[in-house]
XYZ file of C-alpha atoms in Angstrom:
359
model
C -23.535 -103.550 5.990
C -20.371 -104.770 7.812
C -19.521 -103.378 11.349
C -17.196 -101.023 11.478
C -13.922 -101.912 13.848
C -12.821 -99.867 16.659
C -10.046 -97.732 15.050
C -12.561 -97.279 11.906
C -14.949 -96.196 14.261
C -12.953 -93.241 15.721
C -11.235 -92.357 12.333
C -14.870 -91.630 11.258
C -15.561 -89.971 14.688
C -12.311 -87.353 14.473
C -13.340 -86.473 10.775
C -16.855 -85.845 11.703
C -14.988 -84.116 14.809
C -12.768 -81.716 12.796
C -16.091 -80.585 10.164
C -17.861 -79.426 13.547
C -14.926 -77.870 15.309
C -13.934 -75.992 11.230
C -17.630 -74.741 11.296
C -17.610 -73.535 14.830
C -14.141 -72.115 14.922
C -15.087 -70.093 11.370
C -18.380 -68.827 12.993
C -17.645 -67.904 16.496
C -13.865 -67.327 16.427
C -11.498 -69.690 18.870
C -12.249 -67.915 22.035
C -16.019 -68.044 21.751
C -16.127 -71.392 20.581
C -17.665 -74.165 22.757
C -16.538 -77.832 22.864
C -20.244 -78.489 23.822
C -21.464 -77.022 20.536
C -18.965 -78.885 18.789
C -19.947 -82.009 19.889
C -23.333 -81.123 19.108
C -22.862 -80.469 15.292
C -20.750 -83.525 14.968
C -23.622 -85.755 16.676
C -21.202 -87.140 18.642
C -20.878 -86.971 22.855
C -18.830 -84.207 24.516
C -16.491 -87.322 25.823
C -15.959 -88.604 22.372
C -14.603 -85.065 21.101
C -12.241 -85.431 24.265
C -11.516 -88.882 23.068
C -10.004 -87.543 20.344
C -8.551 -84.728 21.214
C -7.167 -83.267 24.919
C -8.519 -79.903 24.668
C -9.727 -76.929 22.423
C -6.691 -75.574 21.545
C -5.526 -79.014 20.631
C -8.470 -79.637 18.351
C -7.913 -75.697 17.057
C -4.458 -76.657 15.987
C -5.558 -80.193 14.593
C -8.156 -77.931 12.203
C -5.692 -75.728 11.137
C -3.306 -77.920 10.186
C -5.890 -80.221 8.001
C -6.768 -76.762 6.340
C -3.299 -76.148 5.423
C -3.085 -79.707 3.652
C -6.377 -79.227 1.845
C -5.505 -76.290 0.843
C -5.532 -75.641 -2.778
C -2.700 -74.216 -4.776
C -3.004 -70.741 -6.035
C -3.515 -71.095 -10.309
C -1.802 -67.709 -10.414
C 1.872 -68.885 -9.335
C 4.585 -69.701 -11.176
C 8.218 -71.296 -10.239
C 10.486 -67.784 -10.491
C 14.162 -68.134 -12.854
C 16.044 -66.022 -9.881
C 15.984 -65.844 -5.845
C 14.659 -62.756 -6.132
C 10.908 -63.499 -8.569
C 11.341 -67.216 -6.751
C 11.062 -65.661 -3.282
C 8.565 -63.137 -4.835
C 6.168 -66.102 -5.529
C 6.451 -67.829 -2.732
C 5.558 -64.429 -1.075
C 2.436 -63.995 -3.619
C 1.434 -67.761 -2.640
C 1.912 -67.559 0.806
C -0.454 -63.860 0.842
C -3.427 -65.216 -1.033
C -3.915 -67.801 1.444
C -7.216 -67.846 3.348
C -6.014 -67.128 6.530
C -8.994 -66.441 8.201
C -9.446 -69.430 10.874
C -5.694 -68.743 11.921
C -6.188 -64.944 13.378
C -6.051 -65.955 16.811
C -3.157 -68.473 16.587
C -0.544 -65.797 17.612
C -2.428 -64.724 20.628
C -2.739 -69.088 21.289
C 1.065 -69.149 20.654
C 1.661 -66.484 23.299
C -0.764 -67.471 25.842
C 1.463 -70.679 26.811
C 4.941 -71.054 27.211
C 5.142 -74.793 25.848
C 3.508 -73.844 23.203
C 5.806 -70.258 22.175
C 9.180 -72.764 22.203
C 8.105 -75.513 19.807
C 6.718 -72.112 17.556
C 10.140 -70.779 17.849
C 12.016 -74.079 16.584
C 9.327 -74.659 13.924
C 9.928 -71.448 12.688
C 13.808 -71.693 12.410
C 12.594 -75.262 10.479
C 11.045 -73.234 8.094
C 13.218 -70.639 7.387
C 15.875 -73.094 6.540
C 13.467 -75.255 4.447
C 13.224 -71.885 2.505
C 16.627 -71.418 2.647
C 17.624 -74.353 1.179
C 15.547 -73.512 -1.746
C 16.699 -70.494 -2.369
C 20.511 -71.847 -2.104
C 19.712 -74.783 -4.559
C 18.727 -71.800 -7.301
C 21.162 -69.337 -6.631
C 24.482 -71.146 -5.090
C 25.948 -68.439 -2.455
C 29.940 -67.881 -2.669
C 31.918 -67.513 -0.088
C 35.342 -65.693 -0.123
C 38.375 -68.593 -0.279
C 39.073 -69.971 3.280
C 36.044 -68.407 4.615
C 33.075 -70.155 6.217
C 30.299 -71.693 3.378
C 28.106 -68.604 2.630
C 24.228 -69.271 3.237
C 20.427 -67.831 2.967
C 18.761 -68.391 6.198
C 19.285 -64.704 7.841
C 17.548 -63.768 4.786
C 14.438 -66.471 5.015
C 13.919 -65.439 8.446
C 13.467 -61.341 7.194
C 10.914 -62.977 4.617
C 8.669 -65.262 6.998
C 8.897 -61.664 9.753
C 7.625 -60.202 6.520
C 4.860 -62.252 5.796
C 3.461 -63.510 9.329
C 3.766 -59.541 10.618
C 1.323 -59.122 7.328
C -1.061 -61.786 8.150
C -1.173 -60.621 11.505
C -2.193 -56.850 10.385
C -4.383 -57.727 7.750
C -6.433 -59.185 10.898
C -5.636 -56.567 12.996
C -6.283 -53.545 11.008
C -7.822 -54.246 7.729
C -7.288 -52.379 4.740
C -3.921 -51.634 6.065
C -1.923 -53.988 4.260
C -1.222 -53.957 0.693
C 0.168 -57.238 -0.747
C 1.379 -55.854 -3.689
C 3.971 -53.778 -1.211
C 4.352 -56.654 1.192
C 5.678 -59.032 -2.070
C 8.345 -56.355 -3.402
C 9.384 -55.955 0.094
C 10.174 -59.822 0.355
C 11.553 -59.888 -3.268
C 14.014 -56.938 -2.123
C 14.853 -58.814 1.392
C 16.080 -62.046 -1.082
C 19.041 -59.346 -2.003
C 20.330 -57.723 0.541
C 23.433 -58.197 1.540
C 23.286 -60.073 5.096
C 26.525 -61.752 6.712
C 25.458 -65.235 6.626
C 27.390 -68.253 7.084
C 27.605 -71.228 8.829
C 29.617 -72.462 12.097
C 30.262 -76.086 12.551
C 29.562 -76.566 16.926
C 32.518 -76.377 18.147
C 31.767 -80.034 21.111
C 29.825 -82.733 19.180
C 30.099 -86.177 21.016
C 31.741 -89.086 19.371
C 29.509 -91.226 17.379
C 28.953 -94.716 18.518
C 29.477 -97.802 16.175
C 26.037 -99.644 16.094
C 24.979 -102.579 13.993
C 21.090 -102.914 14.413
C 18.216 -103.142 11.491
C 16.693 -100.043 10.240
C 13.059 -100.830 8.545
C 11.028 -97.735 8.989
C 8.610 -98.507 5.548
C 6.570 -95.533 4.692
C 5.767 -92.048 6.039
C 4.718 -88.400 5.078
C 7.142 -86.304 3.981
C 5.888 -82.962 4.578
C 8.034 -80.994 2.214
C 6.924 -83.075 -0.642
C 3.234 -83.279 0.808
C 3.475 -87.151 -0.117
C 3.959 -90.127 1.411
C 7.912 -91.477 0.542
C 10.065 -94.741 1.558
C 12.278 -93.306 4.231
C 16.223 -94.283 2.382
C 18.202 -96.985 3.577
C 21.302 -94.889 3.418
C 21.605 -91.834 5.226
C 21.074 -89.980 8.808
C 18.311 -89.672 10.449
C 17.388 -86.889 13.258
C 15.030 -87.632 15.814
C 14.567 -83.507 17.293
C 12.236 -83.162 20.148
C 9.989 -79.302 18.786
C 12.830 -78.114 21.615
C 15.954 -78.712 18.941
C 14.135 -78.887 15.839
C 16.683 -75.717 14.659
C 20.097 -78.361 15.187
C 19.125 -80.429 11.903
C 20.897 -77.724 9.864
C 23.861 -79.407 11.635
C 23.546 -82.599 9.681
C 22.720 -80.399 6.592
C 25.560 -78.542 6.318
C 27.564 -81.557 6.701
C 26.553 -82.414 3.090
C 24.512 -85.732 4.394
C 21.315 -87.291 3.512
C 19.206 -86.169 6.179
C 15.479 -87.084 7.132
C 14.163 -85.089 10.062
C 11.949 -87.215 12.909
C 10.271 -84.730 14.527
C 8.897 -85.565 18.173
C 7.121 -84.311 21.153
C 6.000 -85.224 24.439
C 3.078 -83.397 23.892
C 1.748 -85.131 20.661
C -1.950 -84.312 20.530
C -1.488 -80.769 20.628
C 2.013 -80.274 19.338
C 1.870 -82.242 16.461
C -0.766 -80.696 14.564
C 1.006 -77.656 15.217
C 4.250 -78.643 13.701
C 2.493 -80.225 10.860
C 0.619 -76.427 10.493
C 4.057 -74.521 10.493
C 5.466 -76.757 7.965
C 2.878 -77.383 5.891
C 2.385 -74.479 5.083
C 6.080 -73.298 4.138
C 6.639 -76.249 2.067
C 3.230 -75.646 0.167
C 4.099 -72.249 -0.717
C 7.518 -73.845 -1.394
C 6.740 -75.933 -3.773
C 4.232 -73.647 -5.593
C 7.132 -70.990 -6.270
C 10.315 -73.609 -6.399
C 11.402 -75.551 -9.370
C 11.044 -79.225 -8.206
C 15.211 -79.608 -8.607
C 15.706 -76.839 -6.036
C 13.460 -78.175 -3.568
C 15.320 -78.899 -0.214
C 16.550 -82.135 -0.370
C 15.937 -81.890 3.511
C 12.910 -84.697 4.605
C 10.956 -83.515 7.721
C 8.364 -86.421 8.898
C 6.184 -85.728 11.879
C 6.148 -88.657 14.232
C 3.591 -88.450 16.225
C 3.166 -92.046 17.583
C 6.417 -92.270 18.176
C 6.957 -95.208 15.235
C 9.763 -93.896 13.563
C 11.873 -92.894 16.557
C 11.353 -96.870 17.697
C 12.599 -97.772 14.684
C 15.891 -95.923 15.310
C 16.398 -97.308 18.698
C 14.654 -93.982 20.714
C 12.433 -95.711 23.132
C 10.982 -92.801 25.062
C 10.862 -89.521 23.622
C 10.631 -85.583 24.548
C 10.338 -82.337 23.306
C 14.351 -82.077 24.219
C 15.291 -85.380 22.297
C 18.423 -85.262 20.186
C 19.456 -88.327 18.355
C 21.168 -88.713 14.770
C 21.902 -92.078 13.166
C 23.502 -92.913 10.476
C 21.906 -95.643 8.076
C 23.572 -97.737 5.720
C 22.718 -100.792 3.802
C 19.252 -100.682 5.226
C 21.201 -101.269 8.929
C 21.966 -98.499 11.398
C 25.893 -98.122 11.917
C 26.378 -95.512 14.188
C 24.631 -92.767 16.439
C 25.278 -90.212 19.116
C 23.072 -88.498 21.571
C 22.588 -84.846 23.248
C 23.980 -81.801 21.803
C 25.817 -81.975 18.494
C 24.877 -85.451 17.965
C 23.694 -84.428 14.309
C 27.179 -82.810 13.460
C 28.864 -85.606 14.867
C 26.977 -88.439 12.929
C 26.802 -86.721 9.616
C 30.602 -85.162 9.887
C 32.594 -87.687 12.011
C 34.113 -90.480 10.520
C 32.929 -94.031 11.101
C 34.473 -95.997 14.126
C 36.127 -98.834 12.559
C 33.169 -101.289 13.483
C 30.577 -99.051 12.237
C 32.802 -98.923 8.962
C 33.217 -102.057 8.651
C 29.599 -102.523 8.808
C 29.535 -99.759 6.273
C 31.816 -101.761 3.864
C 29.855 -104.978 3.477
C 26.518 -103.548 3.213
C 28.225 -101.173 0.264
């Protein structure tokens, strides 16, 4: 039998890792859990669970987050012909979830305050990755001369809707009914909020660049697949801290892939992958495919991708947007509005120029 290598070696070790921690988590709850006894069912040393992961809540999110993309679509849903049965399925999707491991991630969310911000943004993420949907179905119109019309007050209602539900159904069973809880999220998809978008009114002034982009592959988690990052385009590199400032490069009608970082990656990554896995899933399960949000979010947790742009070091407050062209990187700004001002501003005449012979 050949030897395993190193990495091998722990891949095997965090599976056998997660199967322990999924069995003790579903038994005992998170608080009563013990890393002790989780090391224990996996065969494996107390150190080489901490190998793998910092801590419990770290290895809580980690299970989570695998759960969410195992989890199996429901046979029952269908893609809706309107906003208002599409957002009703994605609502009936999204309720017969087993939620049952997750019941004390709210109380894990508010017992840290670097772990309630990242929540935050990775909620906004996924109320415009609904919103986006929902826009791509039913176009909104905006009054002539007024500012483009769009869904995301709504999305928020709906995701208040649904994680308020899964939060009760814990909380006091029984009380819930889903059948109520999807009409109320169907109705929300109507109402009448005053929703448009504001350009930022300071974005810096993009820099002309000339320097190779070759990312290869990585998961998009919208599409739940692994995808050839484009060789045109921008790409945002968001610390979990400014995750919410993509929409910036969306509404500027670009091509945008989202690189989503943290200085925290152990814990914080599995959590963004959670948060976002499990919108998209629900997405996809009540979307047509052509209304799906053309929006790519990647979760970089090495760090590879942001490299590849030029980010060296990275944070939970990074904000960097490129723009890609011809498979070469031709411009890019930094700190607040750098998204706007990449996917909006106009090429300086280098970065054009660059533009023009890679075209």
């Amino acid at each position: 039998m050949a030897r395993l290598t190193r990495a091998e070696t722990q891949e095997r070790n965090r599976a056998k890792v997660l199967v322990a921690a999924r069995e003790e988590f579903a038994e005992r709850g998170f608080r009563d859990a013990k890393v002790d006894v989780i090391a224990e069912r996996a065969e494996l040393t107390r150190g080489a669970v901490y190998s793998n992961f910092p801590g419990k809540r770290a290895l809580y999110f980690a299970v989570l987050a695998d759960l969410a993309a195992r989890a199996e679509p429901s046979p029952h849903s269908r893609p809706g012909a309107d906003a208002r049965s599409t957002v009703g399925s994605f609502a009936r999707d999204w309720i017969v979830r087993d939620a049952g491991l997750a019941r004390d991630l709210p109380s894990e969310v508010m017992a840290d305050e670097r772990v309630r911000l990242p929540y935050a943004q990775l909620m906004e993420l996924g109320a415009l990755l609904l919103a986006l949907a929902v826009e791509r179905l039913d176009p909104p119109e905006s009054p002539t001369g007024a500012p483009p019309a769009r869904y995301v007050r709504r999305a928020r209602a709906v995701l208040t809707s649904l994680h308020g539900a899964r939060q009760l159904t814990v909380a006091a069973p029984g009380f819930v009914e889903p059948f109520d809880v999807i009409s109320t999220c169907e109705q929300l998809a109507e109402l009448p909020f005053n929703d448009w978008w504001a350009p930022p009114q300071v974005s810096p002034q993009p820099r002309p660049a000339d320097e190779p982009w070759a990312p290869g592959e990585a998961v998009d988690l919208v599409r739940g697949e692994p995808v050839r990052l484009p060789s045109d385009g921008v790409v945002a590199i968001l610390g979990l801290h400014r995750l919410a400032v993509v929409e910036e490069a969306v509404r500027a009608g670009a091509d945008v892939t989202l690189v989503a970082v943290t200085g925290e990656p152990a814990e914080l990554g599995p959590l963004a992958r959670l948060v976002i896995t499990e919108v998209a899933a629900c997405l996809r399960q009540a979307f047509p495919e052509a209304a799906w949000p053309g929006l790519r979010v990647v979760c970089d947790e090495r760090g590879e991708l942001a490299a590849a742009a030029g980010v060296a070091a990275v944070s939970d407050a990074t904000e960097v947007a490129v723009r890609v062209a011809g498979g070469r990187i031709v411009a890019r700004a930094d700190g607040f509005g750098a998204c706007h001002a990449v996917s909006a501003g106009r090429l300086a005449p280098a970065a054009a120029a660059n533009h023009d012979r890679s075209s």
